[in-house]
Coordinates of C-alpha atoms in Angstrom, one line a residue:
Chain C
X1362 CA -78.4 2.7 110.1
X1363 CA -80.8 4.6 107.9
X1364 CA -82.9 2.2 105.9
X1365 CA -85.4 2.3 103.1
X1366 CA -88.6 0.2 102.5
X1367 CA -90.1 -0.4 99.1
X1368 CA -92.9 -2.6 97.7
X1369 CA -91.6 -5.8 96.4
X1370 CA -93.2 -5.5 93.0
X1371 CA -95.3 -3.2 90.8
X1372 CA -96.9 -3.4 87.4
X1373 CA -97.5 -0.7 84.8
X1374 CA -98.9 -0.5 81.3
X1375 CA -96.6 0.7 78.6
X1376 CA -96.8 4.4 77.8
X1377 CA -98.4 5.1 81.2
X1378 CA -96.8 6.9 84.2
X1379 CA -95.3 4.9 87.0
X1380 CA -95.0 6.1 90.6
X1381 CA -92.5 4.0 92.7
X1382 CA -92.7 4.8 96.4
X1383 CA -90.0 4.6 99.1
X1384 CA -90.1 5.1 102.8
X1385 CA -87.0 6.3 104.7
X1386 CA -88.4 7.4 108.0
X1387 CA -84.9 7.4 109.7
X1388 CA -83.2 9.6 107.2
X1389 CA -80.9 12.3 108.6
X1390 CA -81.0 15.9 107.6
X1391 CA -78.0 15.6 105.3
X1392 CA -78.8 12.3 103.6
X1393 CA -79.5 12.5 99.9
X1394 CA -82.0 10.0 98.5
X1395 CA -80.6 8.1 95.5
X1396 CA -82.4 5.8 93.0
X1397 CA -80.7 3.2 91.0
X1398 CA -82.2 0.5 88.7
X1399 CA -80.9 -2.8 87.7
X1400 CA -81.8 -4.4 84.4
X1401 CA -81.5 -8.1 84.0
X1402 CA -78.0 -9.4 83.7
X1403 CA -76.5 -5.9 84.3
X1404 CA -75.1 -3.9 87.2
X1405 CA -77.1 -1.2 88.9
X1406 CA -77.5 2.1 86.9
X1407 CA -77.8 5.5 88.5
X1408 CA -81.2 7.1 87.9
X1409 CA -81.6 10.3 90.0
X1410 CA -80.8 11.7 93.4
X1411 CA -82.1 14.6 95.6
X1412 CA -82.1 16.2 99.0
X1413 CA -85.2 18.3 99.6
X1414 CA -86.5 19.7 96.4
X1415 CA -88.1 17.7 93.6
X1416 CA -85.7 16.8 90.9
X1417 CA -86.0 16.1 87.2
X1418 CA -83.6 14.6 84.7
X1419 CA -83.9 12.9 81.3
X1420 CA -84.7 9.5 82.9
X1421 CA -87.2 10.4 85.7
X1422 CA -88.5 12.7 88.3
X1423 CA -88.0 12.5 92.1
X1424 CA -90.7 13.8 94.4
X1425 CA -89.6 14.2 98.0
X1426 CA -92.0 14.6 100.8
X1427 CA -91.8 17.8 102.9
X1428 CA -90.8 15.8 106.0
X1429 CA -88.3 13.8 103.8
X1430 CA -89.5 10.5 105.3
X1431 CA -90.7 9.3 101.9
X1432 CA -90.1 9.9 98.2
X1433 CA -91.5 8.8 94.9
X1434 CA -89.7 8.0 91.7
X1435 CA -91.8 8.9 88.7
X1436 CA -91.3 7.5 85.3
X1437 CA -93.5 9.6 83.1
X1438 CA -94.1 7.1 80.3
X1439 CA -93.0 3.6 81.0
X1440 CA -91.5 1.6 78.2
X1441 CA -90.7 -2.1 78.1
X1442 CA -87.0 -1.2 78.5
X1443 CA -87.9 0.3 81.9
X1444 CA -88.6 -3.2 83.3
X1445 CA -86.1 -3.5 86.1
X1446 CA -85.5 -3.7 89.8
X1447 CA -85.6 -0.1 91.2
X1448 CA -83.6 0.6 94.4
X1449 CA -84.2 3.6 96.7
X1450 CA -80.8 4.1 98.5
X1451 CA -79.3 6.1 101.3
X1452 CA -75.5 6.4 101.4
X1453 CA -74.0 5.8 104.8
X1454 CA -70.4 6.1 106.1
X1455 CA -68.5 2.9 106.9
X1456 CA -65.2 4.0 108.3
X1457 CA -64.1 6.7 105.9
X1458 CA -65.9 4.8 103.1
X1459 CA -69.2 5.8 101.6
X1460 CA -71.4 2.8 101.0
X1461 CA -74.7 2.5 99.0
X1462 CA -77.2 0.6 101.2
X1463 CA -79.4 -1.4 98.9
X1464 CA -82.6 -3.0 100.1
X1465 CA -84.5 -5.6 98.1
X1466 CA -85.9 -3.0 95.7
X1467 CA -89.1 -2.9 93.7
X1468 CA -89.4 -5.2 90.6
X1469 CA -91.2 -3.2 88.0
X1470 CA -93.0 -5.1 85.3
X1471 CA -94.2 -3.2 82.2
X1472 CA -97.0 -4.7 80.3
X1473 CA -97.4 -4.1 76.6
Chain O
X1142 CA -65.6 6.1 76.7
X1143 CA -65.4 2.6 78.2
X1144 CA -67.5 2.0 81.3
X1145 CA -66.4 -0.1 84.3
X1146 CA -65.1 -3.4 83.0
X1147 CA -64.9 -6.5 85.1
X1148 CA -63.3 -9.8 84.4
X1149 CA -64.0 -12.6 84.1
X1150 CA -67.8 -12.5 83.4
X1151 CA -68.4 -16.0 84.7
X1152 CA -66.4 -18.3 86.9
X1153 CA -66.9 -21.7 88.4
X1154 CA -64.8 -22.7 91.4
X1155 CA -64.7 -25.6 93.9
X1156 CA -65.1 -25.2 97.6
X1157 CA -61.9 -24.4 99.3
X1158 CA -60.3 -22.8 96.3
X1159 CA -59.2 -19.2 95.9
X1160 CA -60.5 -16.7 93.3
X1161 CA -59.4 -13.3 92.0
X1162 CA -61.8 -10.9 90.4
X1163 CA -60.7 -7.8 88.4
X1164 CA -62.1 -4.4 87.9
X1165 CA -61.1 -1.4 85.7
X1166 CA -62.8 1.8 86.6
X1167 CA -63.9 4.6 84.4
X1168 CA -61.0 6.8 83.3
X1169 CA -60.5 9.5 85.9
X1170 CA -62.4 7.7 88.6
X1171 CA -60.1 7.1 91.6
X1172 CA -62.5 5.3 93.9
X1173 CA -63.5 1.7 93.5
X1174 CA -66.1 -0.2 95.5
X1175 CA -67.0 -3.9 95.6
X1176 CA -70.4 -5.3 96.2
X1177 CA -71.8 -8.9 96.5
X1178 CA -75.2 -9.6 95.2
X1179 CA -76.8 -12.9 96.1
X1180 CA -79.6 -14.1 93.9
X1181 CA -82.9 -12.3 94.8
X1182 CA -81.3 -9.7 97.0
X1183 CA -79.8 -6.2 96.7
X1184 CA -76.0 -5.7 96.5
X1185 CA -74.1 -5.7 99.8
X1186 CA -71.1 -3.5 100.3
X1187 CA -67.8 -5.3 100.7
X1188 CA -65.0 -2.7 100.3
X1189 CA -64.2 0.8 99.1
X1190 CA -60.7 1.8 97.9
X1191 CA -59.5 5.3 97.1
X1192 CA -56.0 6.2 96.1
X1193 CA -54.9 2.6 96.7
X1194 CA -56.0 2.7 100.4
X1195 CA -58.9 0.8 101.9
X1196 CA -61.5 3.3 103.1
X1197 CA -63.9 0.9 104.6
X1198 CA -65.2 -2.6 104.6
X1199 CA -68.6 -4.2 105.1
X1200 CA -69.6 -7.1 107.2
X1201 CA -67.5 -9.8 105.4
X1202 CA -65.0 -12.3 106.8
X1203 CA -61.3 -11.9 106.4
X1204 CA -61.4 -14.4 103.6
X1205 CA -62.3 -11.4 101.5
X1206 CA -59.5 -9.0 100.6
X1207 CA -58.9 -6.4 97.9
X1208 CA -56.3 -4.0 96.6
X1209 CA -56.1 -1.1 94.3
X1210 CA -53.3 -0.4 91.9
X1211 CA -51.6 2.8 90.8
X1212 CA -53.8 2.9 87.7
X1213 CA -56.8 2.7 90.0
X1214 CA -57.8 -0.8 88.8
X1215 CA -58.7 -3.2 91.6
X1216 CA -58.7 -6.9 92.5
X1217 CA -61.0 -8.7 94.9
X1218 CA -59.7 -11.9 96.3
X1219 CA -61.7 -14.5 98.1
X1220 CA -59.9 -17.4 99.9
X1221 CA -61.3 -20.8 101.1
X1222 CA -64.4 -20.5 99.0
X1223 CA -67.7 -21.6 100.5
X1224 CA -70.9 -22.5 98.7
X1225 CA -72.4 -19.4 100.1
X1226 CA -69.9 -17.2 98.3
X1227 CA -71.8 -18.0 95.0
X1228 CA -73.0 -14.6 93.9
X1229 CA -72.7 -11.7 91.4
X1230 CA -69.7 -9.6 92.4
X1231 CA -70.1 -6.0 91.3
X1232 CA -67.5 -3.3 91.0
X1233 CA -68.4 0.4 91.0
X1234 CA -66.2 3.4 90.4
X1235 CA -66.9 7.0 91.3
X1236 CA -65.2 10.3 91.1
X1237 CA -63.5 11.7 94.1
X1238 CA -65.6 13.4 96.7
X1239 CA -69.0 12.7 95.3
X1240 CA -71.9 10.6 96.5
X1241 CA -73.6 10.4 93.2
X1242 CA -72.7 9.0 89.8
X1243 CA -71.5 5.6 90.9
X1244 CA -71.0 3.6 87.8
X1245 CA -71.3 -0.2 88.1
X1246 CA -69.8 -2.9 85.9
X1247 CA -71.9 -5.8 84.7
X1248 CA -70.3 -8.0 87.4
X1249 CA -68.6 -11.4 87.7
X1250 CA -70.9 -14.3 88.3
X1251 CA -69.1 -16.7 90.7
X1252 CA -70.5 -20.2 91.2
X1253 CA -68.9 -22.3 93.9
X1254 CA -69.6 -26.1 93.6

């Protein structure tokens, strides 16, 4: 099964950019890279996804390495509300189901 | 629009009992998935249902079962509860045919004593 590895924790200062790395060396050519985040006492929340090209949306940017074995989620200006566990996810098939494969994620702490 | 709603939000059960958790997906979403999240870990896939049929299940024992109703809502049942079943149970809904835009509920916190 394709898997992802992320640092357990990272810290950032408020108003500064944050780069959250993810390794997915066993990714297949058709796997999209997805990022979700989970705020305390909530379910995971979709952040962004991409295949090969870098992607931007109102929440974040996703930079994907040319060989696709790694990616980086970029929060351009971290706020205290961005403190959460960030998951880098590949979606795999389980029967005819599609399942999100969560690792342990990166706990992001934002310092005021 | 209402998001994914789960009930109850918290539940305490005794070992050996049975529990039923409920999930209402976002309007228009026909697929519902269930995940178990043990404290300190990422969610683990339990089931996915689409159009009332099970599409797949994760590595969970037969004590876990689920179903989806004609209105696309879903129930997760767990029989013969064990202490290790204590976890946050998450429901996610998604539109047909997409791998993005899964929307999760806030979960049901199950404590087995």
